[in-house]
Amino acid sequence: MGSCGKLAKRAVDTDMPVMVQIQQLIRGAKNAVSLAQGVVHWQPPKQALDKVKELVWEPSISRYGADEGIPELREALVKKLRQENKLCKSSVMVTAGANQAFVNLVLTLCDAGDSVVMFAPYYFNAYMSFQMTGVTNILVGAGQPNTLYPDADWLEKTLSETKPTPKLVTVVNPGNPSGTYIPEPLLKHSCVEGNHIVNIFSFSKAYGMMGWRVGYIAYPSEADEFGTQLLKVQDNIPICASILSQHLALYSLEMGSEWVVERVKGLVKNREIVLEALSPLGEESVKGGEGAIYLWAKLPDKVDDSEFVHWLAHRHGVVVIPGSACGCPGNVRISFGGLLEDDCKAAAGRLRKGLEELVKDGMVK
């Protein structure tokens, strides 16, 4: 397939995944350390991993499972949603990670040519999901300058004035890439549940299960037809999430939220370390770190963020995400969850040195 003319226009017109570009950059930069990808440094609970090892030879592990997820996990997730998230009227579908969950939703809800709403800075994979499914009318609202929260007034105006009404509004909370936590009053729901709301969750960060690929969709139990159409999409993408991964998710849930809280506490120091490294940009230039593992930083005026990311990687050996991949050129996203404290200090030292040079002398070759 040497000619783009033979390829689907949807695929050709979709942005190249920024993480693929970042991985290539890391391989090409000598001894570069990553503050780019959104990962955590811990593994799943040892007790859960030990239980999973015992299951490897079970015949059911190698077979297909129910499209919507193994019953035991779905039952545990419904209980978790009620107790921890106050979602009491939701059904569950287990997916191969949250990204696949989002693609399921787009394919179930949107037709080519529909309009949808996002807020910048947006999550790059969500934007790509719209592009590759033919949703080209992507209405992007700016975040509020001081907080990066979605502009609720702009949203209300857009929904009332755009005809036909946008099919879907995407909000990520806690924010990726912004790292901010949107307060409930702004969301205009005392509980984020209703017949017009679908929630997506992931096991990746909380339980260190990035490579195990388990996420889930919580959708209104009363929306039977939605669930039926969702199954069609699910059966044509993964059929079901990995059975072994689903059992690991179940055993991890059994450890309780306290297990997660203990690990998240350890990230506070990492956040402080990286915040200090970003200080050459000025306090007003840095946002986030409130509810997610990300910080969002504005670069000095007229600095090209993509050029800066490459310069920083090759000259100072540390890698971050360019804000242009999130609809906000001139900014960068920094992830502080993937390294142990000592390694985080080393990476932050490189970052600070690079920023000091940038502010004083520019991107010296």
Tab-separated table of N, CA, C and O in Angstrom, residues 127-201:
chain	number	residue	atom	x	y	z
A	127	TYR	N	-9.472	12.828	20.760
A	127	TYR	CA	-9.577	13.596	19.521
A	127	TYR	C	-9.374	12.676	18.318
A	127	TYR	O	-10.128	12.742	17.327
A	128	MET	N	-8.377	11.793	18.396
A	128	MET	CA	-8.107	10.854	17.311
A	128	MET	C	-9.268	9.883	17.104
A	128	MET	O	-9.567	9.494	15.969
A	129	SER	N	-9.933	9.488	18.186
A	129	SER	CA	-11.073	8.572	18.060
A	129	SER	C	-12.180	9.190	17.221
A	129	SER	O	-12.816	8.506	16.407
A	130	PHE	N	-12.418	10.482	17.422
A	130	PHE	CA	-13.406	11.168	16.592
A	130	PHE	C	-12.940	11.225	15.141
A	130	PHE	O	-13.708	10.933	14.214
A	131	GLN	N	-11.683	11.590	14.924
A	131	GLN	CA	-11.171	11.731	13.563
A	131	GLN	C	-11.310	10.422	12.777
A	131	GLN	O	-11.774	10.412	11.634
A	132	MET	N	-10.888	9.313	13.375
A	132	MET	CA	-10.825	8.070	12.620
A	132	MET	C	-12.185	7.404	12.423
A	132	MET	O	-12.305	6.441	11.675
A	133	THR	N	-13.200	7.921	13.113
A	133	THR	CA	-14.544	7.386	12.900
A	133	THR	C	-15.395	8.320	12.047
A	133	THR	O	-16.600	8.125	11.916
A	134	GLY	N	-14.767	9.332	11.463
A	134	GLY	CA	-15.471	10.194	10.528
A	134	GLY	C	-16.170	11.384	11.146
A	134	GLY	O	-16.906	12.096	10.464
A	135	VAL	N	-15.970	11.618	12.443
A	135	VAL	CA	-16.562	12.791	13.108
A	135	VAL	C	-15.599	13.953	12.899
A	135	VAL	O	-14.585	14.076	13.594
A	136	THR	N	-15.915	14.798	11.941
A	136	THR	CA	-14.986	15.858	11.559
A	136	THR	C	-15.352	17.218	12.128
A	136	THR	O	-14.517	18.130	12.151
A	137	ASN	N	-16.581	17.379	12.606
A	137	ASN	CA	-17.002	18.666	13.170
A	137	ASN	C	-16.771	18.643	14.679
A	137	ASN	O	-17.686	18.481	15.478
A	138	ILE	N	-15.498	18.783	15.065
A	138	ILE	CA	-15.106	18.717	16.464
A	138	ILE	C	-15.016	20.140	17.001
A	138	ILE	O	-14.114	20.906	16.644
A	139	LEU	N	-15.973	20.502	17.847
A	139	LEU	CA	-16.039	21.856	18.400
A	139	LEU	C	-15.199	21.901	19.677
A	139	LEU	O	-15.513	21.228	20.657
A	140	VAL	N	-14.136	22.670	19.656
A	140	VAL	CA	-13.195	22.710	20.775
A	140	VAL	C	-13.333	24.024	21.526
A	140	VAL	O	-13.103	25.107	20.959
A	141	GLY	N	-13.739	23.932	22.799
A	141	GLY	CA	-13.835	25.103	23.647
A	141	GLY	C	-12.579	25.286	24.466
A	141	GLY	O	-11.919	24.315	24.849
A	142	ALA	N	-12.246	26.520	24.727
A	142	ALA	CA	-11.046	26.801	25.521
A	142	ALA	C	-11.327	26.581	27.004
A	142	ALA	O	-12.446	26.790	27.481
A	143	GLY	N	-10.315	26.137	27.724
A	143	GLY	CA	-10.422	26.074	29.169
A	143	GLY	C	-10.286	27.458	29.760
A	143	GLY	O	-9.718	28.370	29.137
A	144	GLN	N	-10.810	27.651	30.960
A	144	GLN	CA	-10.680	28.950	31.622
A	144	GLN	C	-9.198	29.217	31.909
A	144	GLN	O	-8.499	28.344	32.440
A	145	PRO	N	-8.698	30.406	31.568
A	145	PRO	CA	-7.252	30.674	31.631
A	145	PRO	C	-6.614	30.399	32.986
A	145	PRO	O	-5.490	29.898	33.050
A	146	ASN	N	-7.294	30.732	34.079
A	146	ASN	CA	-6.679	30.609	35.400
A	146	ASN	C	-6.754	29.206	35.989
A	146	ASN	O	-5.996	28.867	36.893
A	147	THR	N	-7.701	28.399	35.500
A	147	THR	CA	-7.929	27.073	36.101
A	147	THR	C	-7.865	25.921	35.120
A	147	THR	O	-7.685	24.773	35.532
A	148	LEU	N	-8.020	26.208	33.829
A	148	LEU	CA	-8.153	25.207	32.768
A	148	LEU	C	-9.455	24.418	32.861
A	148	LEU	O	-9.639	23.430	32.158
A	149	TYR	N	-10.376	24.834	33.743
A	149	TYR	CA	-11.690	24.187	33.808
A	149	TYR	C	-12.455	24.470	32.515
A	149	TYR	O	-12.279	25.528	31.897
A	150	PRO	N	-13.344	23.563	32.107
A	150	PRO	CA	-14.183	23.842	30.936
A	150	PRO	C	-15.009	25.110	31.142
A	150	PRO	O	-15.470	25.391	32.256
A	151	ASP	N	-15.206	25.840	30.080
A	151	ASP	CA	-16.009	27.070	30.122
A	151	ASP	C	-17.481	26.679	29.986
A	151	ASP	O	-17.972	26.420	28.884
A	152	ALA	N	-18.190	26.634	31.118
A	152	ALA	CA	-19.583	26.173	31.128
A	152	ALA	C	-20.498	27.105	30.344
A	152	ALA	O	-21.456	26.654	29.699
A	153	ASP	N	-20.213	28.399	30.377
A	153	ASP	CA	-21.044	29.347	29.631
A	153	ASP	C	-20.900	29.123	28.127
A	153	ASP	O	-21.892	29.148	27.377
A	154	TRP	N	-19.653	28.899	27.681
A	154	TRP	CA	-19.424	28.602	26.256
A	154	TRP	C	-20.144	27.318	25.863
A	154	TRP	O	-20.752	27.239	24.785
A	155	LEU	N	-20.094	26.310	26.734
A	155	LEU	CA	-20.746	25.038	26.438
A	155	LEU	C	-22.258	25.211	26.285
A	155	LEU	O	-22.863	24.717	25.330
A	156	GLU	N	-22.843	25.932	27.217
A	156	GLU	CA	-24.294	26.150	27.169
A	156	GLU	C	-24.691	26.879	25.880
A	156	GLU	O	-25.677	26.514	25.218
A	157	LYS	N	-23.910	27.883	25.516
A	157	LYS	CA	-24.190	28.642	24.299
A	157	LYS	C	-24.022	27.761	23.060
A	157	LYS	O	-24.852	27.794	22.132
A	158	THR	N	-22.966	26.949	23.063
A	158	THR	CA	-22.693	26.086	21.907
A	158	THR	C	-23.787	25.046	21.727
A	158	THR	O	-24.250	24.795	20.601
A	159	LEU	N	-24.229	24.434	22.819
A	159	LEU	CA	-25.268	23.405	22.728
A	159	LEU	C	-26.599	23.988	22.279
A	159	LEU	O	-27.379	23.323	21.595
A	160	SER	N	-26.877	25.222	22.655
A	160	SER	CA	-28.161	25.831	22.303
A	160	SER	C	-28.170	26.396	20.884
A	160	SER	O	-29.209	26.436	20.231
A	161	GLU	N	-26.994	26.806	20.393
A	161	GLU	CA	-26.946	27.483	19.098
A	161	GLU	C	-26.526	26.586	17.944
A	161	GLU	O	-26.805	26.897	16.781
A	162	THR	N	-25.850	25.476	18.222
A	162	THR	CA	-25.378	24.590	17.151
A	162	THR	C	-26.505	23.666	16.705
A	162	THR	O	-27.098	22.963	17.519
A	163	LYS	N	-26.799	23.681	15.404
A	163	LYS	CA	-27.842	22.820	14.855
A	163	LYS	C	-27.268	21.955	13.730
A	163	LYS	O	-26.600	22.485	12.848
A	164	PRO	N	-27.543	20.642	13.747
A	164	PRO	CA	-28.182	19.913	14.847
A	164	PRO	C	-27.310	19.929	16.110
A	164	PRO	O	-26.110	20.170	16.026
A	165	THR	N	-27.944	19.682	17.236
A	165	THR	CA	-27.245	19.726	18.521
A	165	THR	C	-26.099	18.717	18.536
A	165	THR	O	-26.255	17.592	18.061
A	166	PRO	N	-24.932	19.098	19.041
A	166	PRO	CA	-23.815	18.153	19.132
A	166	PRO	C	-24.218	16.839	19.795
A	166	PRO	O	-24.996	16.827	20.754
A	167	LYS	N	-23.701	15.749	19.271
A	167	LYS	CA	-24.068	14.415	19.721
A	167	LYS	C	-23.458	14.069	21.071
A	167	LYS	O	-24.034	13.317	21.848
A	168	LEU	N	-22.289	14.616	21.356
A	168	LEU	CA	-21.525	14.140	22.509
A	168	LEU	C	-20.645	15.253	23.053
A	168	LEU	O	-20.056	16.015	22.294
A	169	VAL	N	-20.577	15.353	24.369
A	169	VAL	CA	-19.661	16.273	25.057
A	169	VAL	C	-18.686	15.436	25.869
A	169	VAL	O	-19.095	14.575	26.654
A	170	THR	N	-17.401	15.670	25.674
A	170	THR	CA	-16.361	14.909	26.366
A	170	THR	C	-15.709	15.752	27.452
A	170	THR	O	-15.204	16.845	27.165
A	171	VAL	N	-15.725	15.240	28.678
A	171	VAL	CA	-15.053	15.895	29.799
A	171	VAL	C	-14.198	14.846	30.511
A	171	VAL	O	-14.692	13.757	30.825
A	172	VAL	N	-12.928	15.165	30.723
A	172	VAL	CA	-12.026	14.261	31.443
A	172	VAL	C	-11.789	14.838	32.832
A	172	VAL	O	-11.316	15.969	32.962
A	173	ASN	N	-12.105	14.077	33.857
A	173	ASN	CA	-11.963	14.566	35.228
A	173	ASN	C	-11.554	13.425	36.160
A	173	ASN	O	-12.278	12.446	36.263
A	174	PRO	N	-10.383	13.517	36.820
A	174	PRO	CA	-9.370	14.579	36.766
A	174	PRO	C	-8.797	14.725	35.347
A	174	PRO	O	-8.785	13.776	34.573
A	175	GLY	N	-8.322	15.918	35.063
A	175	GLY	CA	-7.962	16.261	33.706
A	175	GLY	C	-6.714	15.575	33.187
A	175	GLY	O	-5.703	15.480	33.868
A	176	ASN	N	-6.804	15.094	31.977
A	176	ASN	CA	-5.661	14.663	31.187
A	176	ASN	C	-5.807	15.376	29.846
A	176	ASN	O	-6.776	15.130	29.129
A	177	PRO	N	-4.906	16.321	29.574
A	177	PRO	CA	-3.555	16.482	30.096
A	177	PRO	C	-3.382	17.531	31.191
A	177	PRO	O	-2.267	17.738	31.672
A	178	SER	N	-4.441	18.218	31.588
A	178	SER	CA	-4.266	19.395	32.449
A	178	SER	C	-3.864	19.067	33.880
A	178	SER	O	-3.238	19.874	34.558
A	179	GLY	N	-4.256	17.868	34.378
A	179	GLY	CA	-3.975	17.527	35.767
A	179	GLY	C	-4.871	18.238	36.762
A	179	GLY	O	-4.670	18.124	37.975
A	180	THR	N	-5.877	18.975	36.283
A	180	THR	CA	-6.772	19.704	37.182
A	180	THR	C	-7.983	18.851	37.555
A	180	THR	O	-8.352	17.925	36.842
A	181	TYR	N	-8.592	19.179	38.685
A	181	TYR	CA	-9.796	18.482	39.136
A	181	TYR	C	-10.972	19.442	39.045
A	181	TYR	O	-10.994	20.487	39.687
A	182	ILE	N	-11.967	19.091	38.224
A	182	ILE	CA	-13.127	19.949	38.023
A	182	ILE	C	-14.093	19.774	39.187
A	182	ILE	O	-14.562	18.664	39.446
A	183	PRO	N	-14.428	20.835	39.915
A	183	PRO	CA	-15.350	20.709	41.048
A	183	PRO	C	-16.764	20.377	40.588
A	183	PRO	O	-17.190	20.768	39.500
A	184	GLU	N	-17.493	19.659	41.442
A	184	GLU	CA	-18.838	19.189	41.079
A	184	GLU	C	-19.810	20.312	40.714
A	184	GLU	O	-20.605	20.152	39.784
A	185	PRO	N	-19.795	21.462	41.412
A	185	PRO	CA	-20.738	22.528	41.023
A	185	PRO	C	-20.604	22.942	39.566
A	185	PRO	O	-21.591	23.262	38.910
A	186	LEU	N	-19.387	22.916	39.035
A	186	LEU	CA	-19.179	23.285	37.642
A	186	LEU	C	-19.784	22.244	36.705
A	186	LEU	O	-20.282	22.557	35.627
A	187	LEU	N	-19.752	20.985	37.132
A	187	LEU	CA	-20.333	19.924	36.314
A	187	LEU	C	-21.858	19.944	36.349
A	187	LEU	O	-22.519	19.256	35.583
A	188	LYS	N	-22.416	20.733	37.285
A	188	LYS	CA	-23.869	20.893	37.421
A	188	LYS	C	-24.576	19.570	37.725
A	188	LYS	O	-25.696	19.330	37.303
A	189	HIS	N	-23.901	18.706	38.461
A	189	HIS	CA	-24.511	17.452	38.913
A	189	HIS	C	-24.003	17.190	40.324
A	189	HIS	O	-22.799	17.160	40.563
A	190	SER	N	-24.924	16.968	41.254
A	190	SER	CA	-24.478	16.571	42.586
A	190	SER	C	-23.887	15.173	42.522
A	190	SER	O	-23.042	14.804	43.315
A	191	CYS	N	-24.357	14.403	41.554
A	191	CYS	CA	-23.797	13.079	41.284
A	191	CYS	C	-23.781	12.932	39.773
A	191	CYS	O	-24.775	13.210	39.100
A	192	VAL	N	-22.657	12.541	39.208
A	192	VAL	CA	-22.530	12.511	37.755
A	192	VAL	C	-23.181	11.241	37.210
A	192	VAL	O	-22.516	10.287	36.829
A	193	GLU	N	-24.493	11.238	37.238
A	193	GLU	CA	-25.243	10.081	36.749
A	193	GLU	C	-26.565	10.567	36.177
A	193	GLU	O	-27.200	11.479	36.708
A	194	GLY	N	-26.980	9.987	35.078
A	194	GLY	CA	-28.236	10.350	34.438
A	194	GLY	C	-28.358	9.626	33.118
A	194	GLY	O	-27.384	9.025	32.628
A	195	ASN	N	-29.549	9.667	32.528
A	195	ASN	CA	-29.775	8.937	31.281
A	195	ASN	C	-28.999	9.501	30.102
A	195	ASN	O	-28.941	8.877	29.043
A	196	HIS	N	-28.413	10.684	30.269
A	196	HIS	CA	-27.627	11.286	29.197
A	196	HIS	C	-26.128	11.231	29.490
A	196	HIS	O	-25.334	11.840	28.768
A	197	ILE	N	-25.731	10.491	30.522
A	197	ILE	CA	-24.328	10.483	30.951
A	197	ILE	C	-23.768	9.064	30.927
A	197	ILE	O	-24.381	8.120	31.428
A	198	VAL	N	-22.579	8.925	30.340
A	198	VAL	CA	-21.830	7.665	30.360
A	198	VAL	C	-20.468	7.957	30.976
A	198	VAL	O	-19.806	8.940	30.610
A	199	ASN	N	-20.055	7.131	31.920
A	199	ASN	CA	-18.758	7.297	32.581
A	199	ASN	C	-17.792	6.205	32.134
A	199	ASN	O	-18.191	5.055	31.929
A	200	ILE	N	-16.531	6.574	31.996
A	200	ILE	CA	-15.477	5.621	31.644
A	200	ILE	C	-14.445	5.602	32.764
A	200	ILE	O	-14.035	6.651	33.264
A	201	PHE	N	-14.025	4.397	33.137
A	201	PHE	CA	-13.023	4.212	34.192
A	201	PHE	C	-11.915	3.286	33.684
A	201	PHE	O	-12.084	2.574	32.704
